[in-house]
Coordinates of C-alpha atoms in Angstrom, one line a residue:
M26 CA 109.1 127.5 -2.3
D27 CA 111.7 125.0 -3.4
I28 CA 110.3 121.7 -2.3
A29 CA 113.8 120.1 -2.8
K30 CA 115.1 122.2 0.1
L31 CA 112.4 120.6 2.4
D32 CA 112.6 117.1 1.0
K33 CA 115.9 115.9 -0.5
N34 CA 114.0 113.1 -2.4
F35 CA 112.6 115.7 -4.7
A36 CA 116.0 117.1 -5.6
I37 CA 117.5 116.4 -9.0
D38 CA 121.3 115.9 -8.9
P39 CA 123.3 118.6 -10.7
Q40 CA 123.4 117.4 -14.3
E41 CA 127.2 117.0 -14.4
I42 CA 129.1 113.9 -15.1
K43 CA 131.7 113.7 -12.4
K44 CA 133.5 110.6 -13.6
P45 CA 137.2 111.1 -14.4
D46 CA 137.5 107.9 -16.4
V47 CA 134.3 108.4 -18.5
K48 CA 134.5 107.6 -22.2
F49 CA 131.6 108.5 -24.5
H50 CA 130.3 106.4 -27.3
S51 CA 127.8 107.1 -30.1
I52 CA 124.8 104.9 -29.8
W53 CA 125.3 104.0 -33.5
E54 CA 128.6 102.3 -32.8
E55 CA 128.9 98.5 -32.5
P56 CA 128.1 96.7 -30.4
F57 CA 125.3 99.0 -29.2
K58 CA 121.9 97.9 -30.6
V59 CA 119.4 100.7 -31.4
Y60 CA 115.6 99.8 -31.5
G61 CA 112.5 101.8 -32.5
V62 CA 114.3 104.7 -34.3
I63 CA 116.5 105.3 -37.3
F64 CA 119.2 107.8 -38.2
D65 CA 118.2 109.7 -41.3
N66 CA 119.3 113.0 -42.6
E67 CA 121.6 113.9 -39.6
R68 CA 119.1 113.2 -36.8
I69 CA 117.2 110.5 -35.0
R70 CA 113.7 109.8 -36.4
R71 CA 110.9 107.2 -36.0
M72 CA 110.4 106.9 -39.8
P73 CA 112.2 108.2 -42.9
E74 CA 111.9 112.0 -43.3
E75 CA 110.6 111.7 -46.8
V76 CA 107.7 109.5 -45.8
A77 CA 106.8 111.6 -42.8
N78 CA 106.7 114.8 -44.8
S79 CA 104.3 113.2 -47.2
V80 CA 101.7 112.4 -44.5
N81 CA 100.8 115.7 -42.9
E82 CA 102.4 118.6 -41.2
G83 CA 102.0 117.2 -37.7
V84 CA 103.7 113.9 -38.6
K85 CA 106.4 116.0 -40.3
L86 CA 107.2 117.5 -37.0
L87 CA 106.4 114.7 -34.6
H88 CA 108.3 111.9 -36.3
K89 CA 111.4 113.5 -34.8
N90 CA 110.2 112.8 -31.3
T91 CA 111.9 109.6 -30.1
A92 CA 108.9 107.8 -28.5
G93 CA 109.8 104.1 -28.5
G94 CA 113.5 104.6 -29.1
R95 CA 115.8 102.3 -27.1
V96 CA 119.5 101.3 -26.9
K97 CA 120.5 97.9 -25.5
F98 CA 124.0 96.8 -24.6
I99 CA 126.0 94.7 -22.1
T100 CA 128.8 96.3 -20.0
D101 CA 130.7 95.9 -16.8
S102 CA 130.9 99.7 -16.3
P103 CA 129.8 100.6 -12.7
Y104 CA 127.9 103.6 -14.1
V105 CA 126.1 104.7 -17.3
A106 CA 126.3 108.4 -18.2
V107 CA 124.2 110.1 -20.9
Y108 CA 124.9 113.2 -22.8
A109 CA 122.1 114.4 -25.1
K110 CA 121.2 117.5 -27.1
L111 CA 117.4 117.8 -27.3
S112 CA 114.6 119.8 -28.6
M113 CA 112.6 119.4 -25.3
G114 CA 108.9 119.0 -25.1
K115 CA 107.4 120.8 -22.1
M116 CA 103.8 120.7 -21.0
A117 CA 101.9 121.6 -17.8
H118 CA 100.3 118.2 -17.4
F119 CA 103.2 116.0 -18.6
A120 CA 106.1 115.2 -16.3
L121 CA 109.4 116.4 -17.8
A122 CA 110.9 113.0 -16.9
G123 CA 108.6 111.4 -19.4
S124 CA 108.4 114.0 -22.2
A125 CA 112.2 114.8 -22.2
G126 CA 113.9 112.4 -19.9
F127 CA 115.6 109.0 -20.3
D128 CA 115.1 105.7 -18.3
L129 CA 117.7 103.1 -17.6
T130 CA 116.6 99.5 -17.1
V131 CA 118.9 96.7 -15.9
Y132 CA 118.2 93.0 -16.6
K133 CA 118.7 90.8 -13.5
D134 CA 118.3 87.1 -14.1
G135 CA 116.7 88.0 -17.4
K136 CA 114.1 90.2 -15.8
P137 CA 113.9 94.0 -16.4
R138 CA 114.4 96.2 -13.3
Y139 CA 114.3 99.9 -13.1
A140 CA 117.8 101.3 -12.6
G141 CA 117.3 105.1 -12.7
S142 CA 116.2 108.1 -14.8
Y143 CA 118.0 111.0 -16.4
I144 CA 115.8 114.0 -15.8
P145 CA 116.5 117.5 -17.2
H146 CA 116.2 120.5 -14.9
F147 CA 113.0 122.4 -15.5
G148 CA 114.9 125.4 -16.8
A149 CA 116.8 123.3 -19.3
T150 CA 116.1 123.9 -23.0
E151 CA 118.4 121.7 -25.1
M152 CA 120.9 119.8 -23.1
L153 CA 120.8 116.8 -20.7
E154 CA 123.7 115.1 -19.0
G155 CA 123.6 112.8 -16.1
V156 CA 124.8 109.5 -14.6
V157 CA 123.3 106.5 -13.0
N158 CA 125.3 104.1 -10.9
V159 CA 124.6 100.4 -11.7
G160 CA 127.1 98.5 -9.6
E161 CA 130.0 96.2 -10.3
G162 CA 129.9 93.3 -12.7
K163 CA 128.7 92.6 -16.2
K164 CA 125.0 93.4 -16.8
E165 CA 122.6 94.0 -19.6
L166 CA 121.1 97.5 -19.9
L167 CA 118.3 99.2 -21.8
L168 CA 118.2 103.0 -22.3
T169 CA 114.7 104.3 -23.2
M170 CA 114.5 107.6 -25.0
P171 CA 112.1 110.6 -24.4
L172 CA 108.5 110.4 -25.5
Y173 CA 107.9 114.0 -26.7
S174 CA 111.3 115.4 -27.5
G175 CA 113.7 115.3 -30.5
I176 CA 117.3 114.2 -30.1
K177 CA 120.0 115.9 -32.1
E178 CA 122.9 114.1 -30.4
L179 CA 123.1 111.2 -28.0
Y180 CA 126.1 109.6 -26.4
I181 CA 126.5 106.9 -23.7
G182 CA 129.4 107.3 -21.3
L183 CA 131.0 104.3 -19.7
A184 CA 134.2 103.7 -17.7
E185 CA 137.1 103.9 -20.1
S186 CA 138.3 100.3 -19.2
A187 CA 134.8 98.9 -19.4
V188 CA 133.8 95.9 -21.5
I189 CA 131.0 96.6 -24.1
E190 CA 129.2 93.6 -25.7
A191 CA 126.2 93.1 -28.0
P192 CA 122.9 92.6 -26.1
T193 CA 120.7 89.6 -26.0
P194 CA 118.1 89.8 -28.8
Y195 CA 114.5 90.2 -27.8
R196 CA 112.6 87.0 -27.5
V197 CA 110.4 88.5 -30.3
E198 CA 112.9 90.5 -32.3
K199 CA 110.5 91.4 -35.2
P200 CA 108.7 94.5 -33.8
V201 CA 105.1 95.0 -32.8
V202 CA 104.1 98.2 -34.7
Y203 CA 101.8 100.7 -32.9
Y204 CA 99.9 103.4 -34.7
G205 CA 97.7 106.0 -33.1
S206 CA 97.3 109.3 -31.3
S207 CA 99.0 111.2 -28.4
I208 CA 98.1 108.3 -26.1
T209 CA 100.0 105.9 -28.4
Q210 CA 103.0 108.4 -28.5
G211 CA 103.1 108.2 -24.7
G212 CA 101.3 111.2 -23.3
C213 CA 101.3 111.5 -20.3
A214 CA 103.5 108.7 -18.9
S215 CA 105.7 109.8 -16.0
T216 CA 108.8 108.2 -17.6
P217 CA 109.5 106.8 -21.1
S218 CA 109.4 103.2 -19.8
T219 CA 105.9 103.5 -18.3
S220 CA 104.1 104.0 -21.7
Y221 CA 101.9 101.0 -22.4
Q222 CA 104.1 99.8 -25.2
A223 CA 107.2 99.8 -23.0
L224 CA 105.3 97.8 -20.3
V225 CA 104.1 95.3 -22.9
S226 CA 107.6 95.0 -24.3
M227 CA 109.1 94.3 -20.9
A228 CA 106.4 91.8 -19.9
L229 CA 106.6 89.8 -23.2
D230 CA 110.3 90.6 -24.2
C231 CA 109.2 91.9 -27.5
N232 CA 110.6 94.6 -29.7
Y233 CA 108.3 97.4 -30.9
I234 CA 108.0 100.6 -33.0
N235 CA 105.9 103.5 -31.7
L236 CA 104.2 105.4 -34.5
G237 CA 102.0 107.5 -32.3
F238 CA 101.5 111.1 -33.5
S239 CA 99.9 113.5 -31.1
G240 CA 96.8 115.0 -32.7
N241 CA 97.9 113.8 -36.2
A242 CA 97.0 110.1 -36.5
K243 CA 94.3 110.2 -39.2
G244 CA 94.7 106.9 -41.1
E245 CA 96.1 108.5 -44.3
D246 CA 96.9 106.2 -47.2
N247 CA 100.6 107.3 -47.2
M248 CA 100.9 106.2 -43.6
S249 CA 99.1 102.9 -44.3
N250 CA 101.3 102.2 -47.3
Y251 CA 104.4 102.8 -45.3
I252 CA 103.3 100.6 -42.4
K253 CA 102.3 97.7 -44.7
N254 CA 105.9 97.3 -45.9
L255 CA 107.4 97.1 -42.4
E256 CA 108.6 93.8 -41.0
M257 CA 106.4 93.3 -37.9
S258 CA 105.1 90.5 -35.7
A259 CA 101.8 92.3 -35.0
F260 CA 100.1 95.6 -35.8
V261 CA 98.1 97.6 -33.2
Y262 CA 96.1 100.7 -34.2
D263 CA 93.8 103.1 -32.4
Y264 CA 93.4 106.6 -33.8
D265 CA 89.7 107.4 -33.2
H266 CA 90.8 110.3 -30.9
N267 CA 92.4 112.0 -33.9
A268 CA 89.8 111.3 -36.6
P269 CA 88.3 114.7 -37.2
S270 CA 84.8 113.2 -37.4
T271 CA 82.9 109.9 -37.4
E272 CA 82.6 110.2 -41.2
H273 CA 86.4 110.5 -41.4
L274 CA 86.8 107.4 -39.2
Q275 CA 84.2 105.5 -41.3
N276 CA 86.1 106.4 -44.5
T277 CA 89.6 105.4 -43.2
H278 CA 89.4 102.8 -40.5
K279 CA 88.5 99.7 -42.6
R280 CA 90.6 101.1 -45.5
M281 CA 93.7 101.2 -43.3
F282 CA 93.0 97.6 -42.2
D283 CA 92.5 96.5 -45.8
I284 CA 95.7 98.1 -47.1
I285 CA 97.8 96.5 -44.4
R286 CA 96.1 93.2 -44.6
S287 CA 96.5 93.0 -48.4
A288 CA 100.3 93.0 -47.9
N289 CA 100.3 90.9 -44.8
P290 CA 97.7 88.1 -45.1
T291 CA 98.6 86.4 -41.8
L292 CA 99.7 89.3 -39.6
P293 CA 98.0 89.6 -36.3
I294 CA 96.2 93.0 -36.2
I295 CA 94.7 94.4 -33.0
M296 CA 92.1 97.2 -33.2
M297 CA 91.4 99.4 -30.2
N298 CA 89.3 102.5 -29.4
R299 CA 90.2 105.2 -26.9
P300 CA 90.9 104.1 -23.3
K301 CA 88.0 106.0 -21.7
C302 CA 85.8 104.4 -19.1
Y303 CA 82.5 106.1 -20.0
L304 CA 81.8 107.0 -23.6
N305 CA 79.6 109.8 -24.9
E306 CA 77.3 109.4 -27.9
D307 CA 80.0 110.5 -30.5
E308 CA 82.5 108.1 -28.9
K309 CA 80.1 105.2 -29.0
K310 CA 79.5 105.8 -32.7
R311 CA 83.3 105.7 -33.2
L312 CA 83.5 102.4 -31.3
E313 CA 80.7 101.0 -33.5
I314 CA 82.8 101.9 -36.6
I315 CA 85.8 100.1 -35.2
E316 CA 83.7 97.1 -34.2
S317 CA 82.3 97.1 -37.8
T318 CA 85.8 96.7 -39.3
Y319 CA 86.5 93.9 -36.9
I320 CA 83.1 92.1 -37.5
Q321 CA 83.5 92.3 -41.3
A322 CA 87.0 90.9 -41.1
K323 CA 85.9 88.0 -39.0
A324 CA 82.9 87.4 -41.2
A325 CA 85.3 87.2 -44.2
G326 CA 87.2 84.4 -42.4
D327 CA 90.1 86.5 -41.0
K328 CA 91.6 84.5 -38.1
N329 CA 94.3 87.0 -37.1
V330 CA 92.2 90.0 -36.2
Y331 CA 91.5 91.1 -32.6
L332 CA 89.5 93.8 -30.8
I333 CA 90.3 95.5 -27.5
T334 CA 87.7 98.0 -26.4
N335 CA 87.7 100.8 -23.8
K336 CA 86.1 98.5 -21.3
E337 CA 89.1 96.2 -21.3
L338 CA 91.6 99.0 -21.6
T339 CA 90.3 100.7 -18.4
E340 CA 89.4 97.6 -16.4
L341 CA 92.1 98.3 -13.8
C342 CA 91.8 102.1 -13.6
L343 CA 88.1 102.8 -14.5
D344 CA 87.8 106.6 -14.7
R345 CA 90.8 107.4 -12.6
G346 CA 93.5 106.6 -15.1
T347 CA 94.1 109.9 -16.8
V348 CA 95.7 113.2 -16.1
D349 CA 93.1 115.3 -17.9
G350 CA 90.2 113.0 -18.9
C351 CA 92.1 111.9 -22.0
H352 CA 95.8 111.2 -21.6
P353 CA 96.6 108.2 -19.3
T354 CA 98.7 108.4 -16.2
D355 CA 101.0 105.5 -15.3
L356 CA 97.9 103.8 -13.8
G357 CA 96.0 104.2 -17.0
F358 CA 98.9 102.9 -19.1
A359 CA 99.3 99.9 -16.7
S360 CA 95.6 99.2 -17.3
M361 CA 96.1 99.4 -21.0
A362 CA 99.2 97.2 -20.9
A363 CA 97.3 94.5 -19.0
A364 CA 94.6 94.4 -21.6
V365 CA 97.1 94.3 -24.5
I366 CA 99.3 91.6 -22.8
K367 CA 96.2 89.4 -22.2
V368 CA 95.6 89.3 -26.0
M369 CA 99.2 89.6 -27.3
K370 CA 100.8 86.9 -25.1
D371 CA 99.2 84.2 -27.2
I372 CA 99.7 86.0 -30.5
L373 CA 103.5 86.3 -30.0

């Protein structure tokens, strides 16, 4: 049964850009402003290829996923078209709109508002094209990239006669850097702009970089040494899901903190454990290890370290915030975002 034949609201418009006056622009052209990703060795990446390859095989692959990638610009074009060539991530429990789609946000009176999504057909394998109508007049727009797909090419299509201007900088332009597991990468948000980092960014108007690596965030020194040299306004890390054992977490968690703190004496650092309402014995031991890093830092006089536990992260959703007992739904991410915003609003 094709549900779209019974309910037109489930239908996805044919992915064809039927605009006779459309002109395509590379996102790397001025005055477009790209956030959260870089262009390195002929493709979009979240970190330099050389560094990613030195961490582990998973990061070598996953750093090409565009979680946290965004493009901001101002235009008076009545529509925004997207043409992208992707290596699409498809999973049974993850909406394709989130793993391989794009979101468009329009700013009205300085406030972000959802404008539409670019969703690939389920049978698509490597190409997405679509258009979202945004109305007349000059407006500021934000295009958010897929969470679990790689982008080989990305172009934005606007009316040929449209004005294009540089966007308003974020209130906090220096990025918040997030490091962690598949949850950090964005699994399983229904769209790219409903990951918890995107929600925090829109609430606090802050830039961010997503260094979540599904199944492969293990607190390696190479990753810590890369992160410590990034310009950032805060650092958030939670990778106990990916630590192979409590012993591994014990050996790496405080070490990661110390490496980053040594290069950034006053940087706000937020530690979190997994966003799970009820913890088993192994998970409780992992939380104790994370708490120990926090307690030792506070005891040493560190005034810029913070702890957010699973209790706070799941306060709004309890045990109904995941798609599979692990990966948050939009409800779970909204609960996480609320907890992070509560702490970060004063930090930033």
